Coordinates of C-alpha atoms in Angstrom, one line a residue:
Chain W
M1 CA 119.4 99.9 94.4
V2 CA 121.5 101.5 91.8
L3 CA 120.9 100.9 88.1
V4 CA 124.0 100.9 85.9
L5 CA 123.7 100.7 82.1
A6 CA 126.6 99.0 80.4
I7 CA 126.6 99.7 76.7
G8 CA 129.0 100.0 73.9
D9 CA 130.3 99.3 70.4
L10 CA 127.5 101.2 68.7
H11 CA 129.7 102.3 65.7
I12 CA 127.4 105.1 64.8
P13 CA 127.5 106.3 62.0
H14 CA 130.0 104.1 60.3
R15 CA 128.5 100.7 60.7
A16 CA 125.0 101.4 62.0
P17 CA 122.7 104.4 61.7
D18 CA 121.1 104.3 65.1
L19 CA 120.1 102.2 68.1
P20 CA 117.2 99.8 67.3
A21 CA 113.9 101.4 67.9
K22 CA 112.8 99.0 70.6
F23 CA 115.9 99.7 72.6
K24 CA 115.4 103.4 72.2
S25 CA 111.9 103.2 73.5
M26 CA 113.1 101.5 76.6
L27 CA 116.0 103.8 77.4
V28 CA 114.3 106.8 78.9
P29 CA 115.9 109.3 81.2
G30 CA 115.3 109.2 84.9
K31 CA 115.6 105.5 85.5
I32 CA 119.3 104.9 85.3
Q33 CA 121.8 106.2 87.7
H34 CA 125.1 105.5 85.8
I35 CA 126.1 104.7 82.3
I36 CA 129.4 102.9 81.6
C37 CA 130.3 102.7 78.0
T38 CA 133.0 100.5 76.6
G39 CA 133.7 102.7 73.6
N40 CA 133.3 103.0 69.8
L41 CA 130.3 105.2 69.9
C42 CA 131.8 106.8 67.7
I43 CA 130.6 110.4 67.3
K44 CA 129.7 113.2 69.6
E45 CA 126.0 113.0 68.9
V46 CA 125.9 109.6 70.5
H47 CA 127.8 110.9 73.5
D48 CA 125.2 113.6 73.9
Y49 CA 122.4 111.2 73.6
L50 CA 123.8 109.0 76.3
K51 CA 124.4 112.0 78.4
S52 CA 120.7 112.9 78.1
L53 CA 119.8 109.5 79.5
C54 CA 121.9 110.0 82.6
P55 CA 124.4 112.7 83.5
S56 CA 126.8 110.2 85.1
L57 CA 128.5 108.9 82.0
H58 CA 131.8 107.0 81.9
I59 CA 133.4 106.1 78.6
T60 CA 136.7 104.5 77.6
R61 CA 138.2 104.9 74.2
G62 CA 137.6 102.5 71.4
E63 CA 139.8 102.4 68.4
Y64 CA 137.3 104.2 66.2
D65 CA 136.2 106.8 68.6
E66 CA 136.5 110.3 67.2
D67 CA 137.0 111.9 70.6
S68 CA 140.5 111.1 71.6
R69 CA 140.2 112.4 75.1
Y70 CA 138.5 109.3 76.5
P71 CA 140.8 107.3 78.7
E72 CA 142.0 103.8 77.9
T73 CA 140.7 102.3 81.1
K74 CA 138.5 103.6 83.9
T75 CA 137.6 102.4 87.4
L76 CA 134.8 103.5 89.6
T77 CA 133.1 102.4 92.7
I78 CA 129.4 102.0 92.9
G79 CA 127.9 100.8 96.2
Q80 CA 130.0 97.9 97.4
F81 CA 131.4 97.0 94.0
K82 CA 134.4 98.2 92.1
L83 CA 133.9 98.4 88.4
G84 CA 136.5 98.5 85.7
L85 CA 136.0 99.7 82.2
C86 CA 138.0 99.1 79.1
H87 CA 137.2 98.8 75.5
G88 CA 139.1 95.6 75.0
H89 CA 140.9 96.0 71.7
Q90 CA 144.1 96.6 73.8
V91 CA 143.8 93.1 75.3
V92 CA 145.2 90.5 73.0
P93 CA 144.0 87.9 72.1
W94 CA 140.7 89.7 71.6
G95 CA 138.0 88.3 73.9
D96 CA 140.3 85.9 75.6
L97 CA 139.0 85.4 79.0
D98 CA 142.3 84.7 80.7
S99 CA 143.9 87.8 79.4
L100 CA 140.9 89.8 80.5
A101 CA 141.3 88.2 83.9
M102 CA 144.8 89.5 83.9
L103 CA 143.5 93.0 83.2
Q104 CA 141.0 92.7 85.9
R105 CA 143.6 91.8 88.4
Q106 CA 145.7 94.7 87.2
L107 CA 142.8 97.1 87.7
D108 CA 141.8 95.4 90.9
V109 CA 138.1 95.5 90.3
D110 CA 135.2 93.2 91.1
I111 CA 133.4 93.6 87.8
L112 CA 135.2 94.3 84.5
V113 CA 133.2 95.6 81.6
T114 CA 134.8 95.3 78.2
G115 CA 133.6 95.2 74.6
H116 CA 135.1 95.0 71.2
T117 CA 133.9 91.5 70.4
H118 CA 130.3 92.6 69.9
Q119 CA 129.1 89.5 71.6
F120 CA 127.5 89.3 75.0
K121 CA 129.4 87.4 77.6
A122 CA 129.3 87.1 81.4
Y123 CA 132.2 85.1 82.8
K124 CA 133.2 84.4 86.3
H125 CA 136.7 83.6 87.5
E126 CA 138.5 83.7 90.8
A127 CA 139.3 87.4 90.5
G128 CA 135.9 88.5 89.7
V129 CA 133.4 88.8 86.9
V130 CA 133.9 89.9 83.3
I131 CA 130.9 91.3 81.5
N132 CA 130.7 92.1 77.8
P133 CA 127.6 94.0 76.9
G134 CA 128.0 93.3 73.2
S135 CA 127.1 95.8 70.6
A136 CA 124.0 97.9 71.2
T137 CA 123.4 98.4 67.5
G138 CA 124.4 94.9 66.3
A139 CA 127.2 96.5 64.2
Y140 CA 129.4 94.3 62.0
S141 CA 132.4 92.7 63.7
S142 CA 135.2 90.9 62.1
I143 CA 135.5 88.5 64.9
T144 CA 131.9 87.6 65.5
Y145 CA 129.3 86.2 63.2
D146 CA 125.6 87.0 63.5
V147 CA 125.8 89.9 65.9
N148 CA 122.6 90.6 67.8
P149 CA 122.1 94.0 69.3
S150 CA 122.5 93.8 73.0
F151 CA 123.2 95.8 76.1
V152 CA 123.3 95.1 79.9
L153 CA 121.6 96.8 82.8
M154 CA 123.1 96.0 86.3
D155 CA 121.1 96.5 89.4
I156 CA 123.5 96.9 92.3
D157 CA 121.9 96.4 95.6
G158 CA 124.2 96.0 98.5
L159 CA 126.4 93.0 98.0
R160 CA 124.2 91.6 95.3
V161 CA 124.1 92.3 91.6
V162 CA 121.4 91.4 89.2
V163 CA 122.5 91.7 85.6
Y164 CA 119.7 92.1 83.1
V165 CA 120.7 91.2 79.6
Y166 CA 118.7 92.8 76.8
E167 CA 119.0 91.3 73.4
L168 CA 117.2 91.9 70.2
I169 CA 116.7 88.6 68.6
D170 CA 114.6 88.4 65.4
G171 CA 113.1 91.8 66.1
E172 CA 112.0 91.0 69.6
V173 CA 113.6 92.1 72.8
K174 CA 114.5 89.3 75.0
V175 CA 115.5 89.9 78.5
D176 CA 117.4 87.5 80.8
K177 CA 119.0 87.9 84.1
I178 CA 122.1 86.8 86.0
D179 CA 122.5 87.0 89.7
F180 CA 125.6 87.0 91.6
K181 CA 126.8 88.3 94.9
K182 CA 130.0 89.1 96.6
T183 CA 130.9 87.9 100.0
S184 CA 131.9 90.9 102.1
T185 CA 135.2 89.4 103.1
A186 CA 136.3 88.5 99.6
T187 CA 139.6 90.1 98.9
I188 CA 139.3 89.9 95.2
Chain P
M1 CA 59.7 139.6 118.0
V2 CA 60.4 140.3 114.4
K3 CA 63.8 139.3 113.4
K4 CA 64.9 142.1 111.2
K5 CA 67.3 141.5 108.4
R6 CA 69.7 144.2 109.5
V7 CA 72.9 143.4 111.2
P8 CA 72.2 142.2 114.8
D9 CA 73.5 144.7 117.3
W10 CA 75.7 142.3 119.0
L11 CA 77.7 142.2 115.8
N12 CA 78.2 145.9 115.8
S13 CA 79.7 145.9 119.2
P14 CA 83.3 147.0 119.5
M15 CA 84.2 143.6 120.6
W16 CA 84.2 142.2 117.1
S17 CA 86.8 144.6 115.7
S18 CA 90.1 143.1 115.0
S19 CA 92.0 145.3 117.3
T20 CA 91.3 143.7 120.6
V21 CA 89.3 146.3 122.5
T22 CA 90.0 146.1 126.2
T23 CA 87.0 147.7 127.7
S24 CA 86.7 148.6 131.3
P25 CA 86.1 145.8 133.7
P26 CA 82.5 145.1 134.5
P27 CA 81.1 147.7 136.9
K28 CA 77.5 147.0 136.5
S29 CA 75.5 144.2 138.1
R30 CA 74.9 141.2 136.0
S31 CA 71.2 141.2 136.2
L32 CA 70.8 143.1 133.0
S33 CA 72.1 140.4 130.7
P34 CA 71.7 136.7 131.2
P35 CA 75.2 135.7 132.5
P36 CA 76.7 133.6 129.7
P37 CA 77.0 130.3 131.5
S38 CA 79.4 129.0 128.9
S39 CA 82.1 131.1 130.2
S40 CA 81.8 129.4 133.5
N41 CA 82.6 126.1 132.0
D42 CA 85.4 126.8 129.6
D43 CA 88.9 128.0 130.1
R44 CA 89.8 130.3 127.2
Y45 CA 86.6 132.2 127.1
G46 CA 87.5 133.8 130.4
S47 CA 88.0 137.0 128.6
Y48 CA 84.4 137.2 127.6
P49 CA 82.7 138.1 130.9
S50 CA 84.2 141.6 131.0
K51 CA 83.2 142.3 127.5
S52 CA 79.7 141.2 127.7
S53 CA 79.0 143.5 130.5
S54 CA 80.5 146.4 128.6
V55 CA 78.1 145.5 125.8
T56 CA 75.2 145.7 128.2
S57 CA 76.3 149.0 129.5
S58 CA 76.6 150.6 126.2
D59 CA 73.6 149.3 124.4
S60 CA 71.4 148.5 127.3
S61 CA 68.2 149.5 125.7
L62 CA 68.5 147.3 122.7
N63 CA 70.6 144.5 124.0
E64 CA 68.5 142.5 126.1
P65 CA 65.9 141.3 123.7
H66 CA 68.4 140.9 121.0
L67 CA 71.1 139.1 122.8
P68 CA 70.7 135.5 121.8
L69 CA 69.5 133.0 124.3
P70 CA 72.2 131.7 126.5
P71 CA 74.4 129.8 124.1
P72 CA 73.3 126.2 123.7
T73 CA 76.4 125.0 125.5
S74 CA 74.6 125.6 128.7
I75 CA 71.8 123.4 127.6
K76 CA 74.2 120.8 126.5
H77 CA 75.9 120.7 129.8
E78 CA 72.8 119.4 131.6
P79 CA 73.3 115.8 130.8
I80 CA 76.7 115.9 132.2
P81 CA 76.8 114.4 135.7
I82 CA 77.0 116.1 139.0
P83 CA 80.5 117.7 139.0
T84 CA 79.4 120.3 136.5
P85 CA 76.8 122.3 138.5
R86 CA 79.2 122.4 141.4
T87 CA 82.0 123.8 139.3
R88 CA 79.6 126.3 137.7
I89 CA 78.6 127.6 141.1
R90 CA 82.2 127.7 142.2
D91 CA 83.3 129.5 139.1
S92 CA 80.7 132.1 138.9
S93 CA 81.6 133.1 142.5
T94 CA 85.2 133.2 141.5
R95 CA 84.3 135.4 138.6
S96 CA 82.4 137.9 140.6
E97 CA 85.2 138.1 143.1
S98 CA 88.1 138.8 140.8
S99 CA 88.1 140.5 137.5
D100 CA 91.4 138.7 136.9
N101 CA 90.4 136.3 134.1
D102 CA 93.5 134.3 134.4
I103 CA 92.6 132.9 137.7
S104 CA 89.1 132.0 136.7
S105 CA 90.3 130.5 133.5
Y106 CA 92.9 128.5 135.3
V107 CA 90.2 127.2 137.6
E108 CA 88.0 126.4 134.6
D109 CA 90.9 124.8 132.9
V110 CA 91.5 122.5 135.9
S111 CA 87.9 121.7 136.1
R112 CA 87.8 120.9 132.4
Q113 CA 90.8 118.7 132.8
S114 CA 89.2 116.9 135.6
Q115 CA 86.0 116.4 133.7
L116 CA 87.9 115.1 130.7
L117 CA 90.0 112.8 132.8
E118 CA 87.0 111.5 134.6
E119 CA 85.3 110.9 131.3
L120 CA 88.4 109.1 130.0
S121 CA 88.7 106.9 133.0
R122 CA 85.4 105.3 132.5
K123 CA 85.2 101.8 131.0
I124 CA 82.8 102.7 128.3
I125 CA 83.3 106.2 127.2
N126 CA 80.4 108.3 126.2
I127 CA 81.5 109.8 123.0
G128 CA 78.7 112.4 122.9
E129 CA 79.8 113.8 126.2
L130 CA 83.4 113.7 125.1
R131 CA 82.5 115.7 122.0
Q132 CA 80.7 118.3 124.0
L133 CA 83.6 118.6 126.4
S134 CA 86.1 119.0 123.7
L135 CA 84.0 121.5 121.8
L136 CA 85.2 124.1 124.3
G137 CA 88.8 123.1 124.1
I138 CA 91.1 120.5 125.5
P139 CA 93.7 121.4 128.0
D140 CA 97.3 120.9 127.0
G141 CA 98.6 118.7 129.7
S142 CA 98.8 115.0 130.5
G143 CA 98.4 113.7 127.0
I144 CA 94.7 114.2 127.2
R145 CA 94.5 115.8 123.7
S146 CA 96.3 112.8 122.2
T147 CA 93.8 110.3 123.6
V148 CA 90.8 112.5 123.0
W149 CA 91.6 113.1 119.3
K150 CA 92.1 109.4 118.8
L151 CA 88.7 108.8 120.3
L152 CA 87.1 111.5 118.3
L153 CA 88.5 110.2 115.1
S154 CA 87.2 106.7 115.9
Y155 CA 90.6 105.2 116.1
L156 CA 90.2 104.0 119.6
P157 CA 87.0 102.2 120.3
I158 CA 84.8 103.6 123.1
D159 CA 85.1 100.4 125.1
K160 CA 88.3 100.9 127.0
G161 CA 88.8 97.2 127.3
L162 CA 89.2 96.8 123.6
W163 CA 91.9 99.4 123.3
S164 CA 94.9 97.2 123.6
S165 CA 93.7 94.6 121.0
E166 CA 92.5 97.3 118.6
L167 CA 95.8 99.2 118.9
A168 CA 97.9 96.0 118.4
K169 CA 95.8 95.1 115.3
K170 CA 96.1 98.5 113.7
R171 CA 99.8 98.8 114.4
S172 CA 100.6 95.5 112.9
Q173 CA 98.5 96.4 109.9
Y174 CA 100.6 99.5 109.5
K175 CA 103.8 97.6 109.8
H176 CA 102.5 95.3 107.1
F177 CA 101.8 98.3 104.9
K178 CA 105.3 99.6 105.4
E179 CA 106.9 96.4 104.6
N180 CA 105.0 95.8 101.4
L181 CA 104.7 99.3 100.0
L182 CA 108.0 100.8 100.9
M183 CA 110.0 98.1 99.4
N184 CA 112.0 99.0 96.3
P185 CA 111.6 96.7 93.2
S186 CA 115.0 95.0 93.7
E187 CA 113.8 93.6 97.0
I188 CA 110.4 92.7 95.6
T189 CA 112.0 90.7 92.8
R190 CA 114.3 89.0 95.2
T191 CA 111.3 87.7 97.1
L192 CA 109.5 86.7 94.0
E193 CA 112.4 84.6 92.8
V194 CA 111.8 80.9 93.1
S195 CA 115.1 79.7 94.4
A196 CA 118.3 79.4 92.5
S197 CA 120.1 82.4 93.8
L198 CA 122.2 79.9 95.7
K199 CA 123.2 78.4 92.4
N200 CA 124.5 81.7 91.1
G201 CA 127.5 81.6 93.2
D202 CA 129.8 83.9 95.0
L203 CA 132.5 85.6 93.2
S204 CA 135.0 83.5 95.1
E205 CA 134.0 80.2 93.6
G206 CA 135.6 78.6 90.6
K207 CA 135.4 79.9 87.1
G208 CA 133.1 79.5 84.2
L209 CA 130.4 81.2 82.3
L210 CA 127.7 82.6 84.5
T211 CA 124.3 81.0 83.9
R212 CA 121.5 83.1 82.5
S213 CA 118.1 82.6 84.1
K214 CA 114.6 83.6 83.2
L215 CA 113.1 86.8 84.6
P216 CA 110.7 86.4 87.4
Q217 CA 107.3 87.3 85.8
G218 CA 109.0 89.1 83.1
E219 CA 110.0 92.0 85.4
H220 CA 113.0 94.0 84.4
P221 CA 113.9 97.6 85.2
L222 CA 113.2 99.1 81.8
S223 CA 109.9 97.5 81.5
L224 CA 107.3 99.8 80.1
G225 CA 104.3 97.6 81.1
K226 CA 101.6 99.2 83.2
T227 CA 101.6 96.4 85.7
S228 CA 105.3 96.2 86.0
I229 CA 106.5 96.9 89.5
W230 CA 109.5 98.7 88.0
N231 CA 107.4 101.0 86.0
Q232 CA 105.1 101.8 88.9
F233 CA 108.2 102.4 91.0
F234 CA 109.5 105.0 88.6
Q235 CA 106.1 106.7 88.4
D236 CA 105.8 106.7 92.2
S237 CA 109.2 108.1 92.5
E238 CA 107.9 111.4 91.2
I239 CA 105.3 111.5 93.9
I240 CA 107.8 110.5 96.5
E241 CA 110.1 113.3 95.4
Q242 CA 107.2 115.8 95.8
I243 CA 106.3 114.4 99.2
D244 CA 109.9 114.7 100.2
R245 CA 110.1 118.3 99.2
D246 CA 106.9 119.2 101.0
V247 CA 107.8 117.5 104.2
K248 CA 111.1 119.3 104.3
R249 CA 109.1 122.6 104.0
T250 CA 106.6 121.8 106.7
H251 CA 106.7 124.3 109.6
P252 CA 110.3 125.4 109.1
D253 CA 110.0 127.5 112.3
I254 CA 109.2 124.6 114.6
Q255 CA 112.1 122.5 115.9
F256 CA 110.0 119.4 116.0
F257 CA 109.7 119.3 112.2
S258 CA 112.7 121.0 110.8
G259 CA 115.6 121.1 113.1
D260 CA 118.9 119.5 112.3
S261 CA 118.7 116.9 115.0
A262 CA 118.2 113.3 114.5
Y263 CA 114.8 113.6 116.2
S264 CA 113.4 116.0 113.6
K265 CA 114.9 114.0 110.8
A266 CA 113.2 110.9 112.2
N267 CA 109.9 112.9 112.4
Q268 CA 110.3 114.0 108.8
E269 CA 110.9 110.3 107.9
S270 CA 107.7 109.3 109.6
L271 CA 105.7 112.0 107.9
K272 CA 107.1 110.9 104.6
N273 CA 106.3 107.3 105.2
I274 CA 102.7 108.1 106.2
L275 CA 102.2 110.2 103.1
I276 CA 103.8 107.7 100.8
I277 CA 101.8 104.8 102.1
F278 CA 98.6 106.9 101.9
A279 CA 99.4 107.8 98.3
K280 CA 100.0 104.2 97.4
L281 CA 96.9 103.0 99.0
N282 CA 94.7 105.7 97.5
P283 CA 95.5 105.8 93.8
G284 CA 92.4 108.0 93.4
I285 CA 93.8 111.0 95.2
R286 CA 97.4 110.0 95.7
Y287 CA 99.3 112.9 97.2
V288 CA 98.1 116.5 96.9
Q289 CA 100.2 119.3 98.1
G290 CA 98.9 120.4 101.5
M291 CA 98.3 117.0 102.9
N292 CA 101.5 117.4 104.8
E293 CA 100.0 120.5 106.5
V294 CA 97.0 118.5 107.6
L295 CA 99.1 115.7 108.8
A296 CA 101.5 117.8 110.9
P297 CA 99.3 118.7 113.8
L298 CA 98.1 115.1 114.2
F299 CA 101.6 113.7 114.3
Y300 CA 102.8 116.5 116.6
V301 CA 100.1 115.8 119.2
F302 CA 100.5 112.0 119.1
K303 CA 104.2 112.1 119.3
N304 CA 104.2 114.4 122.3
D305 CA 102.1 112.0 124.4
P306 CA 103.6 111.3 127.8
N307 CA 102.7 107.6 127.4
E308 CA 105.8 105.8 126.1
D309 CA 103.9 103.2 124.2
Y310 CA 102.0 105.8 122.3
V311 CA 105.1 107.7 121.4
I312 CA 106.8 104.7 119.8
N313 CA 103.8 103.9 117.8
A314 CA 102.9 107.5 116.9
E315 CA 103.5 106.9 113.3
A316 CA 101.0 104.1 113.0
D317 CA 98.4 105.9 115.0
T318 CA 98.8 109.0 113.1
F319 CA 98.4 107.2 109.8
F320 CA 95.0 105.8 110.7
C321 CA 93.8 109.0 112.2
F322 CA 95.0 110.9 109.1
V323 CA 93.0 108.5 106.9
E324 CA 89.9 109.1 109.0
L325 CA 90.3 112.8 108.9
I326 CA 91.0 113.0 105.2
S327 CA 88.1 110.7 104.4
G328 CA 85.8 113.5 105.4
F329 CA 87.5 115.8 103.0
R330 CA 88.4 113.4 100.2
D331 CA 86.2 115.2 97.8
N332 CA 88.0 118.4 98.2
F333 CA 91.2 116.9 96.9
C334 CA 89.8 115.2 93.9
Q335 CA 90.1 117.4 90.9
Q336 CA 87.3 115.9 88.9
L337 CA 84.8 116.6 91.7
D338 CA 85.7 120.3 91.9
N339 CA 82.5 121.4 90.2
S340 CA 80.2 118.8 91.6
I341 CA 77.9 119.0 94.6
V342 CA 80.4 117.5 97.0
G343 CA 83.4 119.3 95.6
I344 CA 85.4 122.2 96.9
R345 CA 83.5 124.8 94.9
S346 CA 80.2 123.9 96.4
T347 CA 81.7 123.9 99.9
I348 CA 83.0 127.4 99.3
S349 CA 79.6 128.5 98.0
R350 CA 78.1 127.1 101.2
L351 CA 80.4 129.3 103.2
S352 CA 79.2 132.2 101.1
Q353 CA 75.6 131.4 101.8
L354 CA 76.4 131.1 105.5
L355 CA 77.9 134.5 105.5
K356 CA 74.9 135.9 103.7
Q357 CA 72.7 134.4 106.2
H358 CA 74.4 135.8 109.2
D359 CA 75.8 139.1 107.9
E360 CA 74.2 140.2 104.7
E361 CA 75.9 143.6 104.7
L362 CA 79.3 142.1 104.9
W363 CA 78.5 139.5 102.3
R364 CA 77.2 142.1 99.9
H365 CA 80.2 144.2 100.4
L366 CA 82.6 141.4 99.9
E367 CA 81.2 139.6 97.0
V368 CA 79.2 142.1 95.1
T369 CA 80.8 145.5 95.8
T370 CA 84.5 144.5 96.1
K371 CA 84.1 141.3 94.1
V372 CA 86.3 139.3 96.4
N373 CA 85.5 135.8 95.2
P374 CA 85.6 133.5 98.2
Q375 CA 87.7 131.1 96.2
F376 CA 90.6 133.4 96.6
Y377 CA 90.8 133.0 100.3
A378 CA 88.5 130.3 101.5
F379 CA 90.1 127.5 99.4
R380 CA 93.2 127.4 101.6
W381 CA 91.1 127.8 104.7
I382 CA 88.9 124.9 103.9
T383 CA 91.3 122.4 102.4
L384 CA 94.0 122.8 104.9
L385 CA 91.6 123.0 107.9
L386 CA 92.9 126.4 108.9
T387 CA 96.4 125.2 109.7
Q388 CA 98.0 127.9 107.6
E389 CA 96.0 130.8 108.9
F390 CA 96.9 130.6 112.5
N391 CA 100.1 129.8 114.4
F392 CA 100.6 126.2 115.3
T393 CA 99.3 126.2 118.9
D394 CA 96.2 128.2 117.8
S395 CA 95.4 125.8 115.0
I396 CA 95.6 122.9 117.4
H397 CA 93.0 124.6 119.6
I398 CA 90.8 125.2 116.6
W399 CA 91.2 121.6 115.7
D400 CA 89.8 120.6 119.1
T401 CA 86.6 122.2 118.2
L402 CA 86.6 121.0 114.6
L403 CA 87.1 117.4 115.6
S404 CA 84.5 117.5 118.3
D405 CA 81.7 117.9 115.8
P406 CA 79.8 114.6 115.5
E407 CA 78.9 115.3 111.9
G408 CA 82.5 115.7 110.8
P409 CA 84.6 118.8 110.8
Q410 CA 83.2 120.3 107.7
E411 CA 80.2 122.0 109.2
T412 CA 82.1 123.5 112.1
L413 CA 84.9 124.5 109.8
L414 CA 82.5 126.6 107.7
R415 CA 81.1 128.2 110.8
V416 CA 84.6 129.1 112.0
C417 CA 85.5 130.5 108.6
C418 CA 82.3 132.6 108.7
A419 CA 83.3 133.8 112.2
M420 CA 86.7 134.7 110.9
L421 CA 85.1 136.9 108.3
I422 CA 82.7 138.5 110.8
L423 CA 85.5 139.2 113.2
V424 CA 87.3 141.5 110.8
R425 CA 84.1 142.9 109.3
R426 CA 85.0 146.5 110.1
R427 CA 88.2 146.4 108.2
L428 CA 86.6 144.5 105.4
L429 CA 83.8 146.9 105.1
A430 CA 86.3 149.7 104.8
G431 CA 88.5 148.0 102.3
D432 CA 88.5 147.6 98.6
F433 CA 89.4 144.5 96.6
T434 CA 93.1 144.6 97.1
A435 CA 93.0 145.5 100.8
N436 CA 90.4 142.9 101.5
L437 CA 92.1 140.2 99.6
K438 CA 95.4 141.0 101.3
L439 CA 93.7 140.9 104.7
L440 CA 92.0 137.6 104.1
Q441 CA 94.9 135.9 102.6
S442 CA 97.1 136.7 105.5
Y443 CA 94.6 136.7 108.3
P444 CA 95.6 138.8 111.2
S445 CA 96.3 137.1 114.5
T446 CA 93.3 137.1 116.7
N447 CA 92.0 135.8 119.9
V448 CA 91.1 132.2 119.1
S449 CA 88.7 131.7 122.0
Q450 CA 86.8 134.7 120.8
L451 CA 86.7 133.3 117.3
L452 CA 85.5 129.9 118.5
Y453 CA 82.9 131.5 120.7
L454 CA 81.5 133.4 117.8
A455 CA 81.6 130.3 115.6
N456 CA 79.6 128.5 118.2
K457 CA 77.1 131.4 118.5
L458 CA 76.5 131.1 114.7
R459 CA 75.2 127.7 115.3
S460 CA 72.4 128.9 117.4
C461 CA 71.3 131.7 115.0

């Protein structure tokens, strides 16, 4: 039972001052085992904050990130799943699911986590699953109207993943979940 | 006969000094002192006969009227059926023949073993007799101790015919606990879900947006609600971590508990499971550091039973016996009750009173003169049932006596503690605060049978 937090596109301090208070009260250290961050934090203070939640922190570079040392893409294996991480501004057209599927095949991962569109999405195709955690602060985006703050928490348990989607809608935190599992013989 | 308040002379005898005094073997006839019949019936008190006679030879004038009546154990032995008098006669003759205590103690051991086996072989076991027999110690062989402890802790019913059904019931109950309480929240939510996981397909099927579904009962991992299983899980994980740390530190010198083999790892797993389930079932006291020490001897004895069936189910049996044992001491672990009548403070003060009653000089020296507050040493003695003061085998022997008390181990425990103090009285009387505290906090190794004999003697005074 591994809890993985997928979060990104905070755009602090440029487009948002901080995470919503309700999100902050839920994100406490000690519960989460890994954090994967799509990018665009943008400053070191946010990096430190995320590091305090969990020491295992993986970030990819977004176009506004001030730390240029983050990689463009990252892959990691958690339990039985291979996860891929990329900010997404590199994949054109932005948010296009077929192009993201191409990236996923390139990285050869079961779950690809990307951002940039500031809109939550969970999409399944033959090669795997693409998850976009959206923007955790609800920062402005030129390609999405009405951005709601959102992030994703994945519970990886053996061959099964439960994706909990946390969204702040009208000041209230709404949580949904998505289940999927992988067949062990799937050569994705 | 006026009972004076001064220290009784038998206390002043050289026998009670911590350095084991080996006096000369009994030359005199035994007519001077009433032969202590208890030694004829127990195994480890075999050393006593030589010493008692030396006592008579040195203080012959004063001893006879002051020696307490033959210890009540002899009186208690009367209701025991016929085998006993025969063995008594046989043993006393053996004793007079050879001053070699080993032979007589071996014979007594065998006789004890046969008595116990005979008792255990009955259809309806007389628990009172069993208690009296175990008061003097249970022999180490043939899994007798394992069965006797289970009977003394009321885990096995006294009607032997009911054993298999009771055991099956309890074991399945434990299995049930394990399944329910040791599940992590992911598994729990999976079972809570109504259906639909079939709908959320495999990764290998088609393409499309994944459907979002509602949470089962609003449960999500970051939930801060008090009743949320996730929240409880994270709170429990602290306790589980502590249990894990303590179990790893239990008895590092004993292979059974802390070797590198799969066997010891499995044992540690079992200990952990028992403690975790206990903590979850008892939110009042949860887990307190030290419970692992109380659990260890139980598990060790049950796991080393020659009966295969008992070995496999040792974990379940230990759990229930542990619950029974702790229930007598619950109040010691509850912090709020510390200052109350049933709390640990009052128990310690009872020990103090007991010492005052039996050995006022020592009591005065300890508490008034050197100001050694009994809390400094007795806390660990009492809450951990003396497991930390003696080596493992000795503490198991002491537990035989503790568990045999029909009123619960507490009373006997206090008497044993008092006996421990009296045994080292000479050193204590000579020591100051630091020396005494040091002595009592790392109690010197001593002859356990001597200790238990003295503890029993205190009952009669």
